[in-house]
Short mmCIF file of C-alpha atoms in Angstrom, two decimals:
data_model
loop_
_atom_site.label_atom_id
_atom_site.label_comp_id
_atom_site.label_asym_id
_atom_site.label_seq_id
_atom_site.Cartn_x
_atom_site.Cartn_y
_atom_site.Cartn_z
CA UNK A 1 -5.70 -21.18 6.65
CA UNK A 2 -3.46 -18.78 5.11
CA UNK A 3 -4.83 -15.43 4.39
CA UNK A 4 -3.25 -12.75 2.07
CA UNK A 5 -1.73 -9.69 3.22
CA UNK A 6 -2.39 -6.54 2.00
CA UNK A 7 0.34 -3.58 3.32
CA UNK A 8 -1.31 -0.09 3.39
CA UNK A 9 -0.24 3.21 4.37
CA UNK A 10 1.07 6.67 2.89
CA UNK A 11 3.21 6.75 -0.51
CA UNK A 12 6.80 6.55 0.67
CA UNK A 13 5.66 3.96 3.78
CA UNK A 14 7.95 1.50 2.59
CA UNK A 15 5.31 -0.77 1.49
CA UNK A 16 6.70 -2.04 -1.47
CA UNK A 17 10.30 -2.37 0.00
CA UNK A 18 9.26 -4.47 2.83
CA UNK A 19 6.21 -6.07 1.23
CA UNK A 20 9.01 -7.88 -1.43
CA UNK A 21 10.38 -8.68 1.97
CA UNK A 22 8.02 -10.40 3.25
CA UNK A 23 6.99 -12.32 0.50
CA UNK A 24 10.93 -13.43 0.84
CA UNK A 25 10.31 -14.39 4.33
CA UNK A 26 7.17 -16.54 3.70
CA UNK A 27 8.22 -17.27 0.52
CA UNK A 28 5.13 -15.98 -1.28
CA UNK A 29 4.11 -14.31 -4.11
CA UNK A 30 4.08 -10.43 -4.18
CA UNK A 31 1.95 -8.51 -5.97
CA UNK A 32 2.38 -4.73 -6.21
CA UNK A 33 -0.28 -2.89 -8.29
CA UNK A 34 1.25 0.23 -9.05
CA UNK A 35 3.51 -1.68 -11.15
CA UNK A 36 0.81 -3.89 -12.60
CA UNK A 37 -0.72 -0.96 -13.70
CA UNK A 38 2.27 0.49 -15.20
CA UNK A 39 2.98 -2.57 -16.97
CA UNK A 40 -1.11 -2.92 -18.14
CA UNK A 41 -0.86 0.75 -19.40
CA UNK A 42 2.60 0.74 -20.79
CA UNK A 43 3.17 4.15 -18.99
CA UNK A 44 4.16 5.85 -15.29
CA UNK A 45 1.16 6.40 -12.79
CA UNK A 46 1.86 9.77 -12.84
CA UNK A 47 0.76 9.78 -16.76
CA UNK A 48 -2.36 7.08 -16.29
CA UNK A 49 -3.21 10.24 -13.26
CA UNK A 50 -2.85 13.02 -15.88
CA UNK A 51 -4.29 11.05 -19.06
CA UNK A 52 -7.43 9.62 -17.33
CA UNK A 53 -8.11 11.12 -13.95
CA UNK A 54 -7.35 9.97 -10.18
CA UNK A 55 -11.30 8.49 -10.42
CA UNK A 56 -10.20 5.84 -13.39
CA UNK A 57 -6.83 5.56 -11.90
CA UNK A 58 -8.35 4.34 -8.51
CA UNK A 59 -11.31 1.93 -10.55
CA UNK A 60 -8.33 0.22 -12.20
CA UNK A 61 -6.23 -0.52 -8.89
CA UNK A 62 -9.72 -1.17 -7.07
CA UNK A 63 -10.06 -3.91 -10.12
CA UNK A 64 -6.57 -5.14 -9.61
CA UNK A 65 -6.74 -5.81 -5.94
CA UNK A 66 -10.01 -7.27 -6.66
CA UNK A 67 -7.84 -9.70 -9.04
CA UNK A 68 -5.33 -10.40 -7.13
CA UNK A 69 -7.19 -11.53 -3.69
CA UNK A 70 -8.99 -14.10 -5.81
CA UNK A 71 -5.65 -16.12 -6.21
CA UNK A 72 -3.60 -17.83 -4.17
CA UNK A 73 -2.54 -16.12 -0.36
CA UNK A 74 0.26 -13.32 -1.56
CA UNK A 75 1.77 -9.96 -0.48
CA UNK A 76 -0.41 -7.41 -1.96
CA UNK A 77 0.55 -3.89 -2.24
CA UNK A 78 -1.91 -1.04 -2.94
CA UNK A 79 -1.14 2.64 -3.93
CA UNK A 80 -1.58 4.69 -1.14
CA UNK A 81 -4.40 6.06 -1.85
CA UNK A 82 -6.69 3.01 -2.50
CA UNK A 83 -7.29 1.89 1.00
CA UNK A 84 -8.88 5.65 1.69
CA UNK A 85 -11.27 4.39 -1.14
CA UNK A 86 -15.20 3.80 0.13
CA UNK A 87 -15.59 0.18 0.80
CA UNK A 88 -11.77 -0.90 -0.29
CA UNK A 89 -10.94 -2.24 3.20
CA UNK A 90 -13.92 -3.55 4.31
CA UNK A 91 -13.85 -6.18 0.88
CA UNK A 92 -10.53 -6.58 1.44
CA UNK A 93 -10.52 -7.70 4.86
CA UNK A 94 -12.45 -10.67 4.27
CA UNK A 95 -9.80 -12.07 2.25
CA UNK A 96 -6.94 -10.68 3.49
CA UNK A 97 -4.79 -9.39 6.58
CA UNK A 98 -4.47 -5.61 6.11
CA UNK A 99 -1.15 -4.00 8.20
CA UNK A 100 -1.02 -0.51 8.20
CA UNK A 101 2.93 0.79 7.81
CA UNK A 102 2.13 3.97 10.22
CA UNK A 103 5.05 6.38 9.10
CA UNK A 104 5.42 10.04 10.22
CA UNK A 105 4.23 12.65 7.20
CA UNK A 106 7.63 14.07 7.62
CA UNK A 107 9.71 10.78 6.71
CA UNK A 108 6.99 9.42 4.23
CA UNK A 109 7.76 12.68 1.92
CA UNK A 110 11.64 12.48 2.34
CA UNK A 111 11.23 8.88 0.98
CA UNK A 112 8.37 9.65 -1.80
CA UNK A 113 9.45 13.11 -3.36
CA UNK A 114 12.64 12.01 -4.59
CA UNK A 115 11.11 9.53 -6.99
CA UNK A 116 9.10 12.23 -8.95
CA UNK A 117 6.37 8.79 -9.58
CA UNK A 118 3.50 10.05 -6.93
CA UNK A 119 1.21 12.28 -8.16
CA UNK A 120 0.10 13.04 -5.14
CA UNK A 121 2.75 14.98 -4.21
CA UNK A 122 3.37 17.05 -7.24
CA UNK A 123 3.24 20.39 -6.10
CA UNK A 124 5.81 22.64 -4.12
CA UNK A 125 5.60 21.68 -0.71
CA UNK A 126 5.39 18.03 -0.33
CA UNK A 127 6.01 17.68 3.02
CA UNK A 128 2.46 19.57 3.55
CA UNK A 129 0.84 17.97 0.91
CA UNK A 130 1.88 14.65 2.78
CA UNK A 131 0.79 15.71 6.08
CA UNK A 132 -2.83 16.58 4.34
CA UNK A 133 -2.54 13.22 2.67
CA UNK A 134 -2.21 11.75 6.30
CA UNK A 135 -4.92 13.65 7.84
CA UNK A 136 -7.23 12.51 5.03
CA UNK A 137 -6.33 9.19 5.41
CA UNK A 138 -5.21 8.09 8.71
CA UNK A 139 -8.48 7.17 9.84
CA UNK A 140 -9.09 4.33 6.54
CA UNK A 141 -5.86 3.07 7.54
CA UNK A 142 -6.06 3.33 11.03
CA UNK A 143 -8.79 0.65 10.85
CA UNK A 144 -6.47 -2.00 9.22
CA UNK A 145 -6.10 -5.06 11.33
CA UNK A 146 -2.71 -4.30 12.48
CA UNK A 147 -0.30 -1.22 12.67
CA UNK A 148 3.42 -1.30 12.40
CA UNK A 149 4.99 1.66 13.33
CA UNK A 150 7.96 2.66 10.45
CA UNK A 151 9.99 5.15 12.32
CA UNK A 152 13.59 4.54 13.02
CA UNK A 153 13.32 0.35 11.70
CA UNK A 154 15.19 -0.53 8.56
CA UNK A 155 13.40 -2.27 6.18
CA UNK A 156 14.59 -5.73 7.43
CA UNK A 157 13.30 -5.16 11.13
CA UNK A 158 9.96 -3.39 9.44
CA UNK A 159 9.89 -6.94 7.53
CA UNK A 160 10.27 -9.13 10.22
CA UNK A 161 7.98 -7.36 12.38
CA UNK A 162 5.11 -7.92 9.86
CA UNK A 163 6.29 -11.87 9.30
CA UNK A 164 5.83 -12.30 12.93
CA UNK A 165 2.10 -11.13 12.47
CA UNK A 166 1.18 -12.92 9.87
CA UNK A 167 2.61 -15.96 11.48
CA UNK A 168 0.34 -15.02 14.41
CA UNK A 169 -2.70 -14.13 12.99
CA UNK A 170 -3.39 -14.66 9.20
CA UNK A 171 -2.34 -18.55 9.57
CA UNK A 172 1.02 -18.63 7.32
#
């Protein structure tokens, strides 16, 4: 039985990139949240963070993951920071395959802090505030049922790395 998959990892992982992807390869739906959310609120995360809080911001994308594991097997992608939420993995697991896109803090940042759209990683230094954003949350992610390591792949390989897995163990 086909089981969803949910990509997790830092902000700049290349979740979303290779999570569209994937769904290409198994031709599935994909369903990324941030951009649910943007679309819900009719503004950037980085406004929802400063207009209601990182607490509401996470209760709406906990709600939307909620949502979207209810329907049919897809490519889910989280923020980054909603797998380090108590009790998100655990309730997703049940319904889903969760693959962790490990990336060096380093490389994450280089990808994120170009985009100005993480609020995360607003301040000065981002490459710090990514490596404190790893240390916080490498151990939620770590416990995903599968880790694919990002450095030096392109997007493609990253892809078909993760196709392979869910060919092999969440029945698609």
């Amino acid at each position: 039985m086909k089981r969803h998959l949910v990509l997790v990892g830092l902000p700049g992982a290349g979740k979303s990139t290779v999570g569209r992807l994937v769904a290409e390869g198994l031709q599935t739906s994909f369903v990324d949240i941030d951009s649910l959310l943007i679309r819900k609120e009719g503004k950037p995360i980085t406004m929802i963070f400063a207009e209601k809080g990182e607490q509401a911001f996470r209760e709406m994308e906990r709600r939307e993951v909620e949502s979207a594991l209810t329907q049919p097997p897809a490519v889910i992608v989280p923020g980054g920071g909603w797998a380090a939420q108590p009790g998100a993995l655990d309730g997703a697991r049940s319904h889903a395959y969760v693959i962790y896109l490990k990336a060096p803090a380093e490389l994450a940042a280089a990808r994120a802090a170009p985009s100005g759209t993480r609020p995360v990683l607003s301040g000065d230094d981002p490459v710090a505030q990514m490596r404190e954003l790893f240390k916080e949350r490498e151990p939620y992610y770590a416990s995903a049922n599968a880790t694919v390591q990002t450095e030096a792949k392109t997007p493609e390989q990253l892809a078909a790395e993760v196709v392979r897995l869910a060919k092999t163990s969440a029945g698609w």
